[in-house]
PDB file of C-alpha atoms in Angstrom:
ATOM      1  CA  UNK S   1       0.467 -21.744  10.781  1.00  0.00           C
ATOM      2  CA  UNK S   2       0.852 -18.179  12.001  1.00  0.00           C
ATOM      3  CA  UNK S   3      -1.411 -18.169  14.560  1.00  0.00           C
ATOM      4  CA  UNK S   4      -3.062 -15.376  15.919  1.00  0.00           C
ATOM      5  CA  UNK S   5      -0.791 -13.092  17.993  1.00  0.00           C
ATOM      6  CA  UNK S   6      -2.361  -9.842  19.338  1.00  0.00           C
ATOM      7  CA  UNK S   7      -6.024  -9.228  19.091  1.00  0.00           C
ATOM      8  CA  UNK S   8      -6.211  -5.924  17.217  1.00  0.00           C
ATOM      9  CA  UNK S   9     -10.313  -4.427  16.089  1.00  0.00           C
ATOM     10  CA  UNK S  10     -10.612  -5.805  12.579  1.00  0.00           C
ATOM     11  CA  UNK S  11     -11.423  -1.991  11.924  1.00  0.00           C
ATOM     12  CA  UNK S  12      -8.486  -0.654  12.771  1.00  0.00           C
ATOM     13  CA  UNK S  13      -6.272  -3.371  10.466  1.00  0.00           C
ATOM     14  CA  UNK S  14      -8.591  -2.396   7.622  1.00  0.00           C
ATOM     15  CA  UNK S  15      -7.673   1.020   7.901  1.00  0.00           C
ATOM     16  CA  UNK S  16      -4.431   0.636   7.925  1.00  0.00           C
ATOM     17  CA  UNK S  17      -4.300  -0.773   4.503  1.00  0.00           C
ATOM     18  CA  UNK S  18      -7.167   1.205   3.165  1.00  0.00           C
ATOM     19  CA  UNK S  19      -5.283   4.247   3.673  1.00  0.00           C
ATOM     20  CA  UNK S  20      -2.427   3.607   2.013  1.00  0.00           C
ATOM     21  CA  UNK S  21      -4.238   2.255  -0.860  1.00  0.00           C
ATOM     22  CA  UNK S  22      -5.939   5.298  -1.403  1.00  0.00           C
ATOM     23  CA  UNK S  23      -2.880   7.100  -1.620  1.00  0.00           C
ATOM     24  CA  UNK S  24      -1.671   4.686  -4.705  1.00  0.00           C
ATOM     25  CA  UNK S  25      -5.030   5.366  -6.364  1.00  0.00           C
ATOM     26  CA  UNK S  26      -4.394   9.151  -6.202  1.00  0.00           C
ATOM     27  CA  UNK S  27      -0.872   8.562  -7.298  1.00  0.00           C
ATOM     28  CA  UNK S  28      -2.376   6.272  -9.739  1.00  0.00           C
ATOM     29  CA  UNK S  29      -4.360   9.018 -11.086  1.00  0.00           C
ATOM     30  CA  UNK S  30      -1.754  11.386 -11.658  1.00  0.00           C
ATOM     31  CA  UNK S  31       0.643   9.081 -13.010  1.00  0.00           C
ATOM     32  CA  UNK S  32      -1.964   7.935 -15.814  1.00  0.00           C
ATOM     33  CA  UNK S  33      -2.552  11.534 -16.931  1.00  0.00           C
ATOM     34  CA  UNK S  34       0.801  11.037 -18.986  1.00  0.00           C
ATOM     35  CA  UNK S  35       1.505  14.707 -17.895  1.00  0.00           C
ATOM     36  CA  UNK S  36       2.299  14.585 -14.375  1.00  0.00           C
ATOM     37  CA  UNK S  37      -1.281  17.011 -14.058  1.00  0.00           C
ATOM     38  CA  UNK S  38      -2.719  17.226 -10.534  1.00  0.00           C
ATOM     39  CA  UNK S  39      -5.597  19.189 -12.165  1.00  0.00           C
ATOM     40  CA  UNK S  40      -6.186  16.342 -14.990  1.00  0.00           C
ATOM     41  CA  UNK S  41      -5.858  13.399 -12.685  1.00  0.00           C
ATOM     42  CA  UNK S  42      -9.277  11.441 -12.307  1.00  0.00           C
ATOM     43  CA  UNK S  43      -9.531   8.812  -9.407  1.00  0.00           C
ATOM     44  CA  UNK S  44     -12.992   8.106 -10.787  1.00  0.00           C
ATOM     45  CA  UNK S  45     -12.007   7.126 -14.285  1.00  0.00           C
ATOM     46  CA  UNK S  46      -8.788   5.217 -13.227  1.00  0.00           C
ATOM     47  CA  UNK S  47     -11.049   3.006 -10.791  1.00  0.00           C
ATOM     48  CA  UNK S  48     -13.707   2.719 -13.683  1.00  0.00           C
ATOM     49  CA  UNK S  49     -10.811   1.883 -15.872  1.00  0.00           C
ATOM     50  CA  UNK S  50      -9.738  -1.184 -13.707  1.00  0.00           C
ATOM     51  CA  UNK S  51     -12.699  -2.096 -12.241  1.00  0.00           C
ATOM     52  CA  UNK S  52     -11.525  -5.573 -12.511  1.00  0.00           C
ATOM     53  CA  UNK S  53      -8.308  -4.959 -10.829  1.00  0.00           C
ATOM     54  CA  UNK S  54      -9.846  -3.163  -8.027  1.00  0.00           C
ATOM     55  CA  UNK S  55     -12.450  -5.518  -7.222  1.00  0.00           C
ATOM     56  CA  UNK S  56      -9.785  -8.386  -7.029  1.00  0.00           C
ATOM     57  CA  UNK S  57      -8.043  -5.976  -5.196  1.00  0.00           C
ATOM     58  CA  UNK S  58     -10.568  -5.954  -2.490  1.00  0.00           C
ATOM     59  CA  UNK S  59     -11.336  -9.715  -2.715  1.00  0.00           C
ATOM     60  CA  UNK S  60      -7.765 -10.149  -1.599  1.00  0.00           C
ATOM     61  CA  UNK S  61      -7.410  -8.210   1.026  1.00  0.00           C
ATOM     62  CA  UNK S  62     -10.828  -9.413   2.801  1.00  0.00           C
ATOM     63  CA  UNK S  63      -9.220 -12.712   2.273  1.00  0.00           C
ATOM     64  CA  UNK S  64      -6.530 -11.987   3.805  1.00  0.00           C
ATOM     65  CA  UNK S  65      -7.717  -9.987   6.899  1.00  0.00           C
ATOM     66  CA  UNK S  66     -10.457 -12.690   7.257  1.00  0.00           C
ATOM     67  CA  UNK S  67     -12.602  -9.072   7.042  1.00  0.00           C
ATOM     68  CA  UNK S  68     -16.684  -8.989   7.939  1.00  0.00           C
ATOM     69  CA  UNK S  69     -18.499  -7.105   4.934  1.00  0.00           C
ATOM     70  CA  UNK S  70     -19.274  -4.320   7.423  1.00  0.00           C
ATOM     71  CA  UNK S  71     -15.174  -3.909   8.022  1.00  0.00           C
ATOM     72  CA  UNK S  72     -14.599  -4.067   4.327  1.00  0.00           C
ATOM     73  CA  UNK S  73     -17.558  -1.569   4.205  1.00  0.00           C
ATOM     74  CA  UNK S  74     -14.792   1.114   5.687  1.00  0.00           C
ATOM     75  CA  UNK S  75     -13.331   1.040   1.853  1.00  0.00           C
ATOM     76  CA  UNK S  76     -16.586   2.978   0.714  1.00  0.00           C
ATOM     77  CA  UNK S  77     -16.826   4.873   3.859  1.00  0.00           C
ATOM     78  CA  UNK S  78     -13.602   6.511   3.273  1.00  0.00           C
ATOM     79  CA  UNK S  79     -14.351   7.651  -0.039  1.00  0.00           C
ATOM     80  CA  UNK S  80     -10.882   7.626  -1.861  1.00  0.00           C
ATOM     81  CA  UNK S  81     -11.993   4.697  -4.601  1.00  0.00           C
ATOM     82  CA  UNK S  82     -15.332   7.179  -5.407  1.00  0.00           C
ATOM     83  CA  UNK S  83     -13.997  10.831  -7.823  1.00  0.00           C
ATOM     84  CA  UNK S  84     -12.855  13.259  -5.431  1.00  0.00           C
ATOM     85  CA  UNK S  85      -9.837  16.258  -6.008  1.00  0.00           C
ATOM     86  CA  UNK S  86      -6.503  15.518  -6.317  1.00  0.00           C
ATOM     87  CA  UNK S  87      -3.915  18.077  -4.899  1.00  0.00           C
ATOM     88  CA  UNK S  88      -0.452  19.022  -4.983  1.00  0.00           C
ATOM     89  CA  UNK S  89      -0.171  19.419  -1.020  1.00  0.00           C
ATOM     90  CA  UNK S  90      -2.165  15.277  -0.926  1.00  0.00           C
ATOM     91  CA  UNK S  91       0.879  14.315  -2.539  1.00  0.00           C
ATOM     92  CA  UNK S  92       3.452  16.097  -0.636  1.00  0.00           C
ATOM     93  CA  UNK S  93       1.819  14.146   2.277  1.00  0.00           C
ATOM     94  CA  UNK S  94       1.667  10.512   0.669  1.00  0.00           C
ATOM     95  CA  UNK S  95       5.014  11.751   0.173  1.00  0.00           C
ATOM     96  CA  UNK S  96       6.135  11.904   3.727  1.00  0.00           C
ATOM     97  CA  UNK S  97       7.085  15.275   2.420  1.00  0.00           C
ATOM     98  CA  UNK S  98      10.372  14.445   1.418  1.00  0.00           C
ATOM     99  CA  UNK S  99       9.985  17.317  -1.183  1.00  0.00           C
ATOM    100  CA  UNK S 100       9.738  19.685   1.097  1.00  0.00           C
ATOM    101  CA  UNK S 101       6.897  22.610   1.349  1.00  0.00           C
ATOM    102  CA  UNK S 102       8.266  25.081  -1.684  1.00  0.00           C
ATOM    103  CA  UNK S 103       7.974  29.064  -0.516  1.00  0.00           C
ATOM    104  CA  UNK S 104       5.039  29.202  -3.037  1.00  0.00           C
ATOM    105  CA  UNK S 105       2.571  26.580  -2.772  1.00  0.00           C
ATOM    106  CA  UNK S 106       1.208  26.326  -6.270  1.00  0.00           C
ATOM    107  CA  UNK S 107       5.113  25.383  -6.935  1.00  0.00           C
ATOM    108  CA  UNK S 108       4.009  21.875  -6.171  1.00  0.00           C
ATOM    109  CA  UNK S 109       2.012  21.719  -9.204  1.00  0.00           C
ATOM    110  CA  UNK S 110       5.290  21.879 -11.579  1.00  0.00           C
ATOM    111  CA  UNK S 111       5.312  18.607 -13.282  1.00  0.00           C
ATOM    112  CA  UNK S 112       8.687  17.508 -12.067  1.00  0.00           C
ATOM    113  CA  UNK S 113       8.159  17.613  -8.819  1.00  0.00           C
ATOM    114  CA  UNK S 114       4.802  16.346  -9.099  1.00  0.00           C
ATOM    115  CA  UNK S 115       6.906  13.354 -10.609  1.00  0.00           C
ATOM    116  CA  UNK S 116       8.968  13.881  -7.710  1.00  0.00           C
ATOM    117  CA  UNK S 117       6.325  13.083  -5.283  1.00  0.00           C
ATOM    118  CA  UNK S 118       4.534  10.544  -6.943  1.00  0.00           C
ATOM    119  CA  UNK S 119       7.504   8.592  -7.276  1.00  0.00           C
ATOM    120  CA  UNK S 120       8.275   8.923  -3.533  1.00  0.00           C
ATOM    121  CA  UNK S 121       4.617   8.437  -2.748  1.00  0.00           C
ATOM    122  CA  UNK S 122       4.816   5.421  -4.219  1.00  0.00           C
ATOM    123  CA  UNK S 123       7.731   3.942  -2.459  1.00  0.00           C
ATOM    124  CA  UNK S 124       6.079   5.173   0.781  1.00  0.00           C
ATOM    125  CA  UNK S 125       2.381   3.671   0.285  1.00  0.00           C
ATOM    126  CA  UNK S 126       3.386   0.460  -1.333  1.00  0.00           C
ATOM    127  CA  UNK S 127       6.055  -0.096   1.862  1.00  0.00           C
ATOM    128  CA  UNK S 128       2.937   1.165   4.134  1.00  0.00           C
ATOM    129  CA  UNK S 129       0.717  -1.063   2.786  1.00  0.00           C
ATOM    130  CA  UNK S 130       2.618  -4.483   2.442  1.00  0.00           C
ATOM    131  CA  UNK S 131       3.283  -3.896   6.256  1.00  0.00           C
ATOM    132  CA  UNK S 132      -0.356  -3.454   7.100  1.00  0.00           C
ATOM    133  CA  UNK S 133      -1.193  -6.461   4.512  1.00  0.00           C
ATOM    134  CA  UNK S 134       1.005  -8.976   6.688  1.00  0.00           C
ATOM    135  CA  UNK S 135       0.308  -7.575   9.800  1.00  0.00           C
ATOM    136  CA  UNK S 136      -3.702  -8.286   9.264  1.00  0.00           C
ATOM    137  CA  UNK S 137      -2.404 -11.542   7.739  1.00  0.00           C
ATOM    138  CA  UNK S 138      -0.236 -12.476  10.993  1.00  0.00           C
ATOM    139  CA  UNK S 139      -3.528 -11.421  13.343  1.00  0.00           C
ATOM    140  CA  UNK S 140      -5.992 -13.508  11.599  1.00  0.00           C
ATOM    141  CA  UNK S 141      -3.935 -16.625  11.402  1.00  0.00           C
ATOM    142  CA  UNK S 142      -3.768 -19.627   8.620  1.00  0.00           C
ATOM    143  CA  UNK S 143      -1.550 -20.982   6.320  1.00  0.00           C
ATOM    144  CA  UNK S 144       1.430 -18.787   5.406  1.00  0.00           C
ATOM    145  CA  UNK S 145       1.850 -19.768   2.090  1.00  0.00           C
ATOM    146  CA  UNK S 146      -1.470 -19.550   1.600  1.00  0.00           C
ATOM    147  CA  UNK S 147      -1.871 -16.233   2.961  1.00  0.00           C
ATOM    148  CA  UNK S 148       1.916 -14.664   1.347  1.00  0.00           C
ATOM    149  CA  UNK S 149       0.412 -16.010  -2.137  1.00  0.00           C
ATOM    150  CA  UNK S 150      -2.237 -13.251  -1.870  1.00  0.00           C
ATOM    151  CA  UNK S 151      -0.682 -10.650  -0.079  1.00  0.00           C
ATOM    152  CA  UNK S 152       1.863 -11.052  -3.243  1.00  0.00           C
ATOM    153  CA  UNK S 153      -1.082 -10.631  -5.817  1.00  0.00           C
ATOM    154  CA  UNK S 154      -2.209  -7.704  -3.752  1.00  0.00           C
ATOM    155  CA  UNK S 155       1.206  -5.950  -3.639  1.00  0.00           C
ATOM    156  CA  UNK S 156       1.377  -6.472  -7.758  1.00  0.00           C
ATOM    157  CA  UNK S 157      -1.983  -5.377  -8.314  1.00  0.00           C
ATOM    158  CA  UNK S 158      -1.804  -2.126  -6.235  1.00  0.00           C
ATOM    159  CA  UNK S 159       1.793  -1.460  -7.569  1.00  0.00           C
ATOM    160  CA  UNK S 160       0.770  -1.420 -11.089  1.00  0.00           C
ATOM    161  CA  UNK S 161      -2.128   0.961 -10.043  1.00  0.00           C
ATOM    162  CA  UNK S 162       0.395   3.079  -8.564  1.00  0.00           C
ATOM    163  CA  UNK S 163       2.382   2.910 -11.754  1.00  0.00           C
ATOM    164  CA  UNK S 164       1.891   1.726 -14.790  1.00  0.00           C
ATOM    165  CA  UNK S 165       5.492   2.120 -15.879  1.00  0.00           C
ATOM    166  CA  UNK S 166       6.256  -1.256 -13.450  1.00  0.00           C
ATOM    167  CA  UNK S 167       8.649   1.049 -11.961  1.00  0.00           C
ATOM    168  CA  UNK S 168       7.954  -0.198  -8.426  1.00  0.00           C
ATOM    169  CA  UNK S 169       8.316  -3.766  -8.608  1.00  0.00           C
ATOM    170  CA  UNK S 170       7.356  -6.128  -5.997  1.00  0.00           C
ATOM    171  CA  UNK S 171      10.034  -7.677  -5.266  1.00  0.00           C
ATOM    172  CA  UNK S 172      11.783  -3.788  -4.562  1.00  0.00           C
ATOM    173  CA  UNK S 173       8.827  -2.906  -2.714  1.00  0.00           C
ATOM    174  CA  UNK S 174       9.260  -5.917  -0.462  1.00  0.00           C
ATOM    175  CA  UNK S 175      12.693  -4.945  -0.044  1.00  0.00           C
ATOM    176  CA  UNK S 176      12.352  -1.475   1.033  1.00  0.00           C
ATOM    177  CA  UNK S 177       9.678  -3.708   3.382  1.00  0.00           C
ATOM    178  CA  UNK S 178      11.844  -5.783   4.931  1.00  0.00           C
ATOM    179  CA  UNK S 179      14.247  -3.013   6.063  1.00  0.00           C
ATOM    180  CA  UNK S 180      12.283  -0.124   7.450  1.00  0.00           C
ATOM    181  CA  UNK S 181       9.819  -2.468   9.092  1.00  0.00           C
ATOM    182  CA  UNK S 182      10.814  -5.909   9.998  1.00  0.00           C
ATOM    183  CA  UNK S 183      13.838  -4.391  12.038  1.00  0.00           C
ATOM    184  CA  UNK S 184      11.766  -2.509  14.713  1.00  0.00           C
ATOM    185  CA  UNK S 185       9.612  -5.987  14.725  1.00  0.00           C
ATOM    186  CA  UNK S 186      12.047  -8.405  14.912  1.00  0.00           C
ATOM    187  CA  UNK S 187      15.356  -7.060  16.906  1.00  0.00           C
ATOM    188  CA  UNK S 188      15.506  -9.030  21.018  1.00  0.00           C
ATOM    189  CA  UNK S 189      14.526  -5.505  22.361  1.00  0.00           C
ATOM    190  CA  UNK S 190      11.588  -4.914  20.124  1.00  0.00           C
ATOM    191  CA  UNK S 191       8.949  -6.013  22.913  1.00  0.00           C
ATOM    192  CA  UNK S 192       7.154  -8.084  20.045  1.00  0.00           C
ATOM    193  CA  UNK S 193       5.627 -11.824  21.620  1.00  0.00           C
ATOM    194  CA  UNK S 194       8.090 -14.612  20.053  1.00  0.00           C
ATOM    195  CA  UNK S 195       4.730 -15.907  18.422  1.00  0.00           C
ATOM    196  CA  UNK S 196       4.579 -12.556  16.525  1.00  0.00           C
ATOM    197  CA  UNK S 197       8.226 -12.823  15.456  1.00  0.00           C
ATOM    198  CA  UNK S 198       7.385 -15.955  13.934  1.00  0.00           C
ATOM    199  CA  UNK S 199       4.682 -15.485  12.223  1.00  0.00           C
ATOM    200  CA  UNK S 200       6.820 -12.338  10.835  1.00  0.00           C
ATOM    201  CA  UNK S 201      10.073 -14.070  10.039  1.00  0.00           C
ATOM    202  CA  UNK S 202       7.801 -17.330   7.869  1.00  0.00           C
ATOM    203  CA  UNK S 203       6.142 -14.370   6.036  1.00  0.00           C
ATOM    204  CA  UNK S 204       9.450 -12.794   4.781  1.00  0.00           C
ATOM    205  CA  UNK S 205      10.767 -15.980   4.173  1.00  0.00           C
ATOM    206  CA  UNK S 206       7.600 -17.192   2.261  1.00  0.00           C
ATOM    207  CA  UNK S 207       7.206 -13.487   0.508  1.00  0.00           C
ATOM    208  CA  UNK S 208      11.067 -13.199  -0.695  1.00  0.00           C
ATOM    209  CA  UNK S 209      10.055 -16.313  -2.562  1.00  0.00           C
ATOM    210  CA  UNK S 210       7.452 -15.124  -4.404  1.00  0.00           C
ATOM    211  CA  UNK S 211       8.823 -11.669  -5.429  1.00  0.00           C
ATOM    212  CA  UNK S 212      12.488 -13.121  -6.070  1.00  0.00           C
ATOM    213  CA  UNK S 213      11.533 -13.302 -10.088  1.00  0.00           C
ATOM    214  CA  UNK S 214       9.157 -10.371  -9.750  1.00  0.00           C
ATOM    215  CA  UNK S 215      12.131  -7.844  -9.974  1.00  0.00           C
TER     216      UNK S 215
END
C-alpha cells in the first residue's frame, strides 16, 4: 500500500496531467497529418478518431487519481480535447524550446523542424505526464500494482496518441522518467517524507516491470 503522503487539492493533481496530455493531443494532431502540417493538424478529428482511446484514457486516470466528476470536469474546462488551432510557437513550448526561437517566426512551420519539435514534445509531455500520473497515484493511496497496472495502460495509450509510429515506447518513456524525476525525489537531501520515497521507489519497481517487454 502506498499510502497517502502529502495532501495536495485533487484540482491541482488533475492539472498536472491534463496539461501535458493536451500537449500529446496537439502533437498527436500534427504527427497524424503525415506531413508534419501545423496548418492541417485537427485536434478535433484525431479525438473523434479515437474516441475510444480517449475515453479509456480518462477512465484511467480518474481511477487512478481517485478524481470527483467535478475534478475530472477540469479536462473539458481546459478545452485542449475540443478543435482549437494548432501553432508552430505551441510546439516550440511543449518543446521546452529546445529548438530554439528561429530569427523568423514562420520558420517554425518548416516541416523538419516541426518534426523536430514534435519529437521533442513528445519526450517532454510523455516524461511530464507519467510523473504527474504516479504522483496523483502516490497521494490517493491503494494497491501499487493495482494502481502501476493503469498508470501503464495510460502511458501506452497517450504515447500512441502522441505517435502513431510507436516511436516513444513506454518502457523509454519510463526511462527518461526515472532519471529526470525520481532523482530530485528520492536522493537523502531531497526533503521528500520517507513515506513518499516509498511509495515512489514500489512504483518504479512495480512500473519497470510492466514496461520491461514494452520496449
Amino acid at each position: 500500500m502506498a499510502g497517502q503522503v502529502v495532501p495536495v487539492p485533487e484540482g491541482v493533481l488533475a492539472r498536472e496531467i491534463f496539461g501535458p496530455l493536451g500537449g500529446l493531443v496537439e502533437i498527436g494532431a500534427v504527427s497524424a497529418t503525415g506531413t508534419w502540417s501545423v496548418s492541417a493538424a485537427s485536434v478535433g478529428e484525431l479525438v473523434r478518431e479515437r474516441r475510444g482511446e480517449v475515453d479509456r484514457l480518462l477512465d484511467l486516470v480518474r481511477d487512478i487519481g481517485g478524481f470527483s466528476p467535478a475534478t475530472m470536469g477540469i479536462a473539458d474546462e481546459l478545452g485542449y480535447l475540443r478543435e482549437h488551432e494548432v501553432t508552430a510557437p505551441a510546439l516550440l513550448l511543449w518543446s521546452g524550446a529546445i529548438e530554439g526561437i528561429p530569427a523568423r517566426l514562420e520558420d517554425l512551420e518548416q516541416p523538419d523542424i516541426v518534426c523536430r519539435m514534435c519529437h521533442m514534445a513528445a519526450d517532454v509531455q510523455l516524461t511530464s505526464f507519467l510523473q504527474a500520473l504516479v504522483t496523483a497515484a502516490v497521494v490517493a493511496g491503494g494497491d501499487v500494482r493495482q494502481g502501476a497496472a493503469r498508470i501503464a495502460e495510460a502511458l501506452t495509450i497517450a504515447a500512441g496518441i502522441a505517435d502513431a509510429t510507436e516511436r516513444s515506447a513506454p518502457a523509454l518513456v519510463f526511462r527518461m522518467w526515472r532519471v529526470v524525476h525520481l532523482p530530485g525525489i528520492l536522493r537523502p537531501d531531497a526533503g521528500t517524507p520517507e513515506q513518499g520515497k516509498a511509495a515512489f521507489r514500489s512504483y518504479d519497481r512495480a512500473l519497470e516491470a510492466l514496461t520491461a517487454g514494452a520496449a
